[in-house]
Amino acid sequence: MIRRTIASLLLVSCLSACATGPTLTLLPSEEGKQGAVAVLEENGKPVDYVVTELNSSTNLSGRPKTRAINPDKLNARRLALLQALPPPPVRLRLYFQQGTTRLTPESQPGLDFLKKEVAERPGAEVQVTGHTDTVGKVEDNDVLSERRAEEVVKALADLGIEPALLTAVGRGEREPLEDKGDNYASPANRRVEVIVR
């Protein structure tokens, strides 16, 4: 019996019992990235085994053994589990006119796109993070970034998205897409980043 496993990085793992004993299924993270699981101990004895193969199944009875998942050979229960995984998150950037909380005309259609994405995901959550360029005081940009995020949250709520699904935070000028120093007017940095998951 495996006593302990440690997951590193972002991944989705599933430990389940089946007819042949416990198994570990290693799937990609929601960003499609790979993580790993270290098997450290079995029946009080050290085990030096790391599972890194994506879309794999590892038998944890006895010495761990990993094999690739073949969806055509999965039983109904495991196939249902894989099919029930949520879709990958959608990320969208919306841009603002300088020094304001007004979206650029090019970004306006993005609101309808987000509404559609949320409607297709039961139990969706929407995270809106505001940013600014480096023109002006840091403190003022903190406030402006929060207001931008809140403005987009309000616009999405006005389109019918349940407010409880929406969160807004501001990061000011701390995470620029274009890092050109202080007092640099950057349209790319005047943005919110929206994640729907």
PDB file of N, CA and C in Angstrom, residues 46-106:
ATOM      1  N   PRO A  46      11.306   2.469   1.508  1.00  0.00           N
ATOM      2  CA  PRO A  46      11.514   3.555   0.546  1.00  0.00           C
ATOM      3  C   PRO A  46      11.303   3.073  -0.888  1.00  0.00           C
ATOM      4  N   VAL A  47      10.668   3.925  -1.671  1.00  0.00           N
ATOM      5  CA  VAL A  47      10.469   3.648  -3.092  1.00  0.00           C
ATOM      6  C   VAL A  47      10.987   4.854  -3.866  1.00  0.00           C
ATOM      7  N   ASP A  48      11.819   4.624  -4.815  1.00  0.00           N
ATOM      8  CA  ASP A  48      12.379   5.705  -5.620  1.00  0.00           C
ATOM      9  C   ASP A  48      11.735   5.651  -6.994  1.00  0.00           C
ATOM     10  N   TYR A  49      10.568   6.308  -7.111  1.00  0.00           N
ATOM     11  CA  TYR A  49       9.840   6.230  -8.369  1.00  0.00           C
ATOM     12  C   TYR A  49       9.102   7.553  -8.590  1.00  0.00           C
ATOM     13  N   VAL A  50       9.252   8.131  -9.767  1.00  0.00           N
ATOM     14  CA  VAL A  50       8.576   9.389 -10.109  1.00  0.00           C
ATOM     15  C   VAL A  50       7.780   9.176 -11.385  1.00  0.00           C
ATOM     16  N   VAL A  51       6.492   9.518 -11.314  1.00  0.00           N
ATOM     17  CA  VAL A  51       5.626   9.399 -12.480  1.00  0.00           C
ATOM     18  C   VAL A  51       5.627  10.738 -13.201  1.00  0.00           C
ATOM     19  N   THR A  52       6.068  10.749 -14.459  1.00  0.00           N
ATOM     20  CA  THR A  52       6.115  11.991 -15.236  1.00  0.00           C
ATOM     21  C   THR A  52       5.408  11.874 -16.579  1.00  0.00           C
ATOM     22  N   GLU A  53       4.990  10.708 -16.963  1.00  0.00           N
ATOM     23  CA  GLU A  53       4.390  10.511 -18.275  1.00  0.00           C
ATOM     24  C   GLU A  53       2.931  10.968 -18.264  1.00  0.00           C
ATOM     25  N   LEU A  54       2.643  11.988 -19.083  1.00  0.00           N
ATOM     26  CA  LEU A  54       1.275  12.499 -19.155  1.00  0.00           C
ATOM     27  C   LEU A  54       0.335  11.444 -19.712  1.00  0.00           C
ATOM     28  N   ASN A  55      -0.927  11.561 -19.298  1.00  0.00           N
ATOM     29  CA  ASN A  55      -1.957  10.633 -19.753  1.00  0.00           C
ATOM     30  C   ASN A  55      -1.511   9.189 -19.545  1.00  0.00           C
ATOM     31  N   SER A  56      -1.044   8.962 -18.332  1.00  0.00           N
ATOM     32  CA  SER A  56      -0.561   7.622 -18.012  1.00  0.00           C
ATOM     33  C   SER A  56      -1.274   7.091 -16.787  1.00  0.00           C
ATOM     34  N   SER A  57      -1.186   5.792 -16.630  1.00  0.00           N
ATOM     35  CA  SER A  57      -1.749   5.123 -15.472  1.00  0.00           C
ATOM     36  C   SER A  57      -0.632   4.307 -14.832  1.00  0.00           C
ATOM     37  N   THR A  58      -0.482   4.437 -13.507  1.00  0.00           N
ATOM     38  CA  THR A  58       0.566   3.718 -12.802  1.00  0.00           C
ATOM     39  C   THR A  58      -0.065   2.782 -11.784  1.00  0.00           C
ATOM     40  N   ASN A  59       0.248   1.527 -11.892  1.00  0.00           N
ATOM     41  CA  ASN A  59      -0.218   0.535 -10.930  1.00  0.00           C
ATOM     42  C   ASN A  59       0.634   0.668  -9.679  1.00  0.00           C
ATOM     43  N   LEU A  60       0.008   0.903  -8.538  1.00  0.00           N
ATOM     44  CA  LEU A  60       0.737   1.124  -7.300  1.00  0.00           C
ATOM     45  C   LEU A  60       0.773  -0.105  -6.401  1.00  0.00           C
ATOM     46  N   SER A  61       0.352  -1.233  -6.924  1.00  0.00           N
ATOM     47  CA  SER A  61       0.467  -2.476  -6.161  1.00  0.00           C
ATOM     48  C   SER A  61       1.823  -3.090  -6.474  1.00  0.00           C
ATOM     49  N   GLY A  62       2.617  -3.244  -5.462  1.00  0.00           N
ATOM     50  CA  GLY A  62       3.966  -3.743  -5.700  1.00  0.00           C
ATOM     51  C   GLY A  62       4.824  -2.645  -6.304  1.00  0.00           C
ATOM     52  N   ARG A  63       5.812  -3.035  -7.044  1.00  0.00           N
ATOM     53  CA  ARG A  63       6.688  -2.051  -7.680  1.00  0.00           C
ATOM     54  C   ARG A  63       5.885  -1.243  -8.706  1.00  0.00           C
ATOM     55  N   PRO A  64       5.856   0.114  -8.575  1.00  0.00           N
ATOM     56  CA  PRO A  64       5.057   0.910  -9.508  1.00  0.00           C
ATOM     57  C   PRO A  64       5.455   0.658 -10.960  1.00  0.00           C
ATOM     58  N   LYS A  65       4.438   0.626 -11.817  1.00  0.00           N
ATOM     59  CA  LYS A  65       4.675   0.420 -13.238  1.00  0.00           C
ATOM     60  C   LYS A  65       3.725   1.334 -14.009  1.00  0.00           C
ATOM     61  N   THR A  66       4.300   2.149 -14.908  1.00  0.00           N
ATOM     62  CA  THR A  66       3.525   3.155 -15.636  1.00  0.00           C
ATOM     63  C   THR A  66       3.294   2.716 -17.073  1.00  0.00           C
ATOM     64  N   ARG A  67       2.084   2.995 -17.556  1.00  0.00           N
ATOM     65  CA  ARG A  67       1.786   2.737 -18.969  1.00  0.00           C
ATOM     66  C   ARG A  67       0.879   3.854 -19.476  1.00  0.00           C
ATOM     67  N   ALA A  68       0.972   4.126 -20.778  1.00  0.00           N
ATOM     68  CA  ALA A  68       0.145   5.159 -21.388  1.00  0.00           C
ATOM     69  C   ALA A  68      -1.317   4.757 -21.361  1.00  0.00           C
ATOM     70  N   ILE A  69      -2.188   5.764 -21.212  1.00  0.00           N
ATOM     71  CA  ILE A  69      -3.625   5.489 -21.229  1.00  0.00           C
ATOM     72  C   ILE A  69      -4.079   5.338 -22.672  1.00  0.00           C
ATOM     73  N   ASN A  70      -4.765   4.272 -22.939  1.00  0.00           N
ATOM     74  CA  ASN A  70      -5.394   4.071 -24.243  1.00  0.00           C
ATOM     75  C   ASN A  70      -6.895   4.186 -24.038  1.00  0.00           C
ATOM     76  N   PRO A  71      -7.502   5.320 -24.470  1.00  0.00           N
ATOM     77  CA  PRO A  71      -8.932   5.517 -24.208  1.00  0.00           C
ATOM     78  C   PRO A  71      -9.793   4.381 -24.732  1.00  0.00           C
ATOM     79  N   ASP A  72      -9.338   3.701 -25.782  1.00  0.00           N
ATOM     80  CA  ASP A  72     -10.139   2.606 -26.345  1.00  0.00           C
ATOM     81  C   ASP A  72     -10.181   1.386 -25.420  1.00  0.00           C
ATOM     82  N   LYS A  73      -9.241   1.334 -24.470  1.00  0.00           N
ATOM     83  CA  LYS A  73      -9.187   0.175 -23.584  1.00  0.00           C
ATOM     84  C   LYS A  73      -9.623   0.480 -22.151  1.00  0.00           C
ATOM     85  N   LEU A  74     -10.128   1.699 -21.913  1.00  0.00           N
ATOM     86  CA  LEU A  74     -10.568   2.055 -20.571  1.00  0.00           C
ATOM     87  C   LEU A  74     -11.923   1.435 -20.276  1.00  0.00           C
ATOM     88  N   ASN A  75     -12.135   1.071 -19.006  1.00  0.00           N
ATOM     89  CA  ASN A  75     -13.466   0.615 -18.634  1.00  0.00           C
ATOM     90  C   ASN A  75     -14.392   1.823 -18.558  1.00  0.00           C
ATOM     91  N   ALA A  76     -15.683   1.565 -18.477  1.00  0.00           N
ATOM     92  CA  ALA A  76     -16.683   2.641 -18.557  1.00  0.00           C
ATOM     93  C   ALA A  76     -16.488   3.668 -17.456  1.00  0.00           C
ATOM     94  N   ARG A  77     -16.124   3.211 -16.262  1.00  0.00           N
ATOM     95  CA  ARG A  77     -15.961   4.123 -15.131  1.00  0.00           C
ATOM     96  C   ARG A  77     -14.816   5.096 -15.365  1.00  0.00           C
ATOM     97  N   ARG A  78     -13.696   4.592 -15.816  1.00  0.00           N
ATOM     98  CA  ARG A  78     -12.543   5.464 -16.064  1.00  0.00           C
ATOM     99  C   ARG A  78     -12.777   6.380 -17.271  1.00  0.00           C
ATOM    100  N   LEU A  79     -13.421   5.854 -18.288  1.00  0.00           N
ATOM    101  CA  LEU A  79     -13.713   6.676 -19.457  1.00  0.00           C
ATOM    102  C   LEU A  79     -14.644   7.828 -19.075  1.00  0.00           C
ATOM    103  N   ALA A  80     -15.638   7.535 -18.230  1.00  0.00           N
ATOM    104  CA  ALA A  80     -16.558   8.575 -17.773  1.00  0.00           C
ATOM    105  C   ALA A  80     -15.811   9.637 -16.973  1.00  0.00           C
ATOM    106  N   LEU A  81     -14.838   9.206 -16.173  1.00  0.00           N
ATOM    107  CA  LEU A  81     -14.050  10.145 -15.383  1.00  0.00           C
ATOM    108  C   LEU A  81     -13.263  11.094 -16.293  1.00  0.00           C
ATOM    109  N   LEU A  82     -12.633  10.549 -17.313  1.00  0.00           N
ATOM    110  CA  LEU A  82     -11.869  11.388 -18.238  1.00  0.00           C
ATOM    111  C   LEU A  82     -12.772  12.351 -18.994  1.00  0.00           C
ATOM    112  N   GLN A  83     -13.935  11.857 -19.390  1.00  0.00           N
ATOM    113  CA  GLN A  83     -14.858  12.701 -20.162  1.00  0.00           C
ATOM    114  C   GLN A  83     -15.504  13.779 -19.303  1.00  0.00           C
ATOM    115  N   ALA A  84     -15.468  13.591 -17.983  1.00  0.00           N
ATOM    116  CA  ALA A  84     -16.081  14.573 -17.085  1.00  0.00           C
ATOM    117  C   ALA A  84     -15.126  15.709 -16.734  1.00  0.00           C
ATOM    118  N   LEU A  85     -13.887  15.631 -17.190  1.00  0.00           N
ATOM    119  CA  LEU A  85     -12.942  16.698 -16.877  1.00  0.00           C
ATOM    120  C   LEU A  85     -13.410  18.012 -17.494  1.00  0.00           C
ATOM    121  N   PRO A  86     -13.222  19.112 -16.791  1.00  0.00           N
ATOM    122  CA  PRO A  86     -13.671  20.401 -17.341  1.00  0.00           C
ATOM    123  C   PRO A  86     -12.829  20.801 -18.543  1.00  0.00           C
ATOM    124  N   PRO A  87     -13.404  21.621 -19.424  1.00  0.00           N
ATOM    125  CA  PRO A  87     -12.617  22.099 -20.562  1.00  0.00           C
ATOM    126  C   PRO A  87     -11.498  23.013 -20.084  1.00  0.00           C
ATOM    127  N   PRO A  88     -10.456  23.180 -20.884  1.00  0.00           N
ATOM    128  CA  PRO A  88      -9.374  24.076 -20.482  1.00  0.00           C
ATOM    129  C   PRO A  88      -9.883  25.508 -20.311  1.00  0.00           C
ATOM    130  N   PRO A  89      -9.252  26.287 -19.458  1.00  0.00           N
ATOM    131  CA  PRO A  89      -9.706  27.667 -19.269  1.00  0.00           C
ATOM    132  C   PRO A  89      -9.509  28.499 -20.526  1.00  0.00           C
ATOM    133  N   VAL A  90     -10.330  29.519 -20.629  1.00  0.00           N
ATOM    134  CA  VAL A  90     -10.198  30.491 -21.726  1.00  0.00           C
ATOM    135  C   VAL A  90      -9.603  31.771 -21.151  1.00  0.00           C
ATOM    136  N   ARG A  91      -8.629  32.328 -21.872  1.00  0.00           N
ATOM    137  CA  ARG A  91      -7.981  33.567 -21.428  1.00  0.00           C
ATOM    138  C   ARG A  91      -8.170  34.625 -22.502  1.00  0.00           C
ATOM    139  N   LEU A  92      -8.479  35.832 -22.048  1.00  0.00           N
ATOM    140  CA  LEU A  92      -8.699  36.922 -22.992  1.00  0.00           C
ATOM    141  C   LEU A  92      -8.161  38.221 -22.397  1.00  0.00           C
ATOM    142  N   ARG A  93      -7.537  39.026 -23.234  1.00  0.00           N
ATOM    143  CA  ARG A  93      -7.078  40.360 -22.821  1.00  0.00           C
ATOM    144  C   ARG A  93      -7.984  41.403 -23.450  1.00  0.00           C
ATOM    145  N   LEU A  94      -8.375  42.367 -22.630  1.00  0.00           N
ATOM    146  CA  LEU A  94      -9.137  43.512 -23.104  1.00  0.00           C
ATOM    147  C   LEU A  94      -8.305  44.756 -22.808  1.00  0.00           C
ATOM    148  N   TYR A  95      -8.294  45.685 -23.744  1.00  0.00           N
ATOM    149  CA  TYR A  95      -7.410  46.857 -23.615  1.00  0.00           C
ATOM    150  C   TYR A  95      -8.233  48.133 -23.394  1.00  0.00           C
ATOM    151  N   PHE A  96      -7.546  49.130 -22.797  1.00  0.00           N
ATOM    152  CA  PHE A  96      -8.216  50.364 -22.384  1.00  0.00           C
ATOM    153  C   PHE A  96      -7.558  51.588 -23.022  1.00  0.00           C
ATOM    154  N   GLN A  97      -8.364  52.626 -23.096  1.00  0.00           N
ATOM    155  CA  GLN A  97      -7.829  53.908 -23.525  1.00  0.00           C
ATOM    156  C   GLN A  97      -6.977  54.481 -22.394  1.00  0.00           C
ATOM    157  N   GLN A  98      -5.980  55.248 -22.753  1.00  0.00           N
ATOM    158  CA  GLN A  98      -4.980  55.697 -21.782  1.00  0.00           C
ATOM    159  C   GLN A  98      -5.598  56.465 -20.614  1.00  0.00           C
ATOM    160  N   GLY A  99      -5.241  56.061 -19.419  1.00  0.00           N
ATOM    161  CA  GLY A  99      -5.648  56.750 -18.206  1.00  0.00           C
ATOM    162  C   GLY A  99      -7.120  56.624 -17.852  1.00  0.00           C
ATOM    163  N   THR A 100      -7.837  55.701 -18.515  1.00  0.00           N
ATOM    164  CA  THR A 100      -9.283  55.604 -18.286  1.00  0.00           C
ATOM    165  C   THR A 100      -9.689  54.160 -17.987  1.00  0.00           C
ATOM    166  N   THR A 101     -10.990  53.999 -17.718  1.00  0.00           N
ATOM    167  CA  THR A 101     -11.582  52.667 -17.581  1.00  0.00           C
ATOM    168  C   THR A 101     -12.462  52.357 -18.780  1.00  0.00           C
ATOM    169  N   ARG A 102     -12.248  53.066 -19.882  1.00  0.00           N
ATOM    170  CA  ARG A 102     -13.012  52.819 -21.118  1.00  0.00           C
ATOM    171  C   ARG A 102     -12.254  51.841 -22.001  1.00  0.00           C
ATOM    172  N   LEU A 103     -12.959  50.769 -22.388  1.00  0.00           N
ATOM    173  CA  LEU A 103     -12.341  49.798 -23.294  1.00  0.00           C
ATOM    174  C   LEU A 103     -12.083  50.433 -24.648  1.00  0.00           C
ATOM    175  N   THR A 104     -11.044  49.954 -25.326  1.00  0.00           N
ATOM    176  CA  THR A 104     -10.846  50.378 -26.711  1.00  0.00           C
ATOM    177  C   THR A 104     -11.973  49.790 -27.553  1.00  0.00           C
ATOM    178  N   PRO A 105     -12.317  50.412 -28.657  1.00  0.00           N
ATOM    179  CA  PRO A 105     -13.389  49.849 -29.503  1.00  0.00           C
ATOM    180  C   PRO A 105     -13.087  48.420 -29.936  1.00  0.00           C
ATOM    181  N   GLU A 106     -11.818  48.102 -30.158  1.00  0.00           N
ATOM    182  CA  GLU A 106     -11.453  46.749 -30.599  1.00  0.00           C
ATOM    183  C   GLU A 106     -11.722  45.700 -29.521  1.00  0.00           C
TER     184      GLU A 106
END
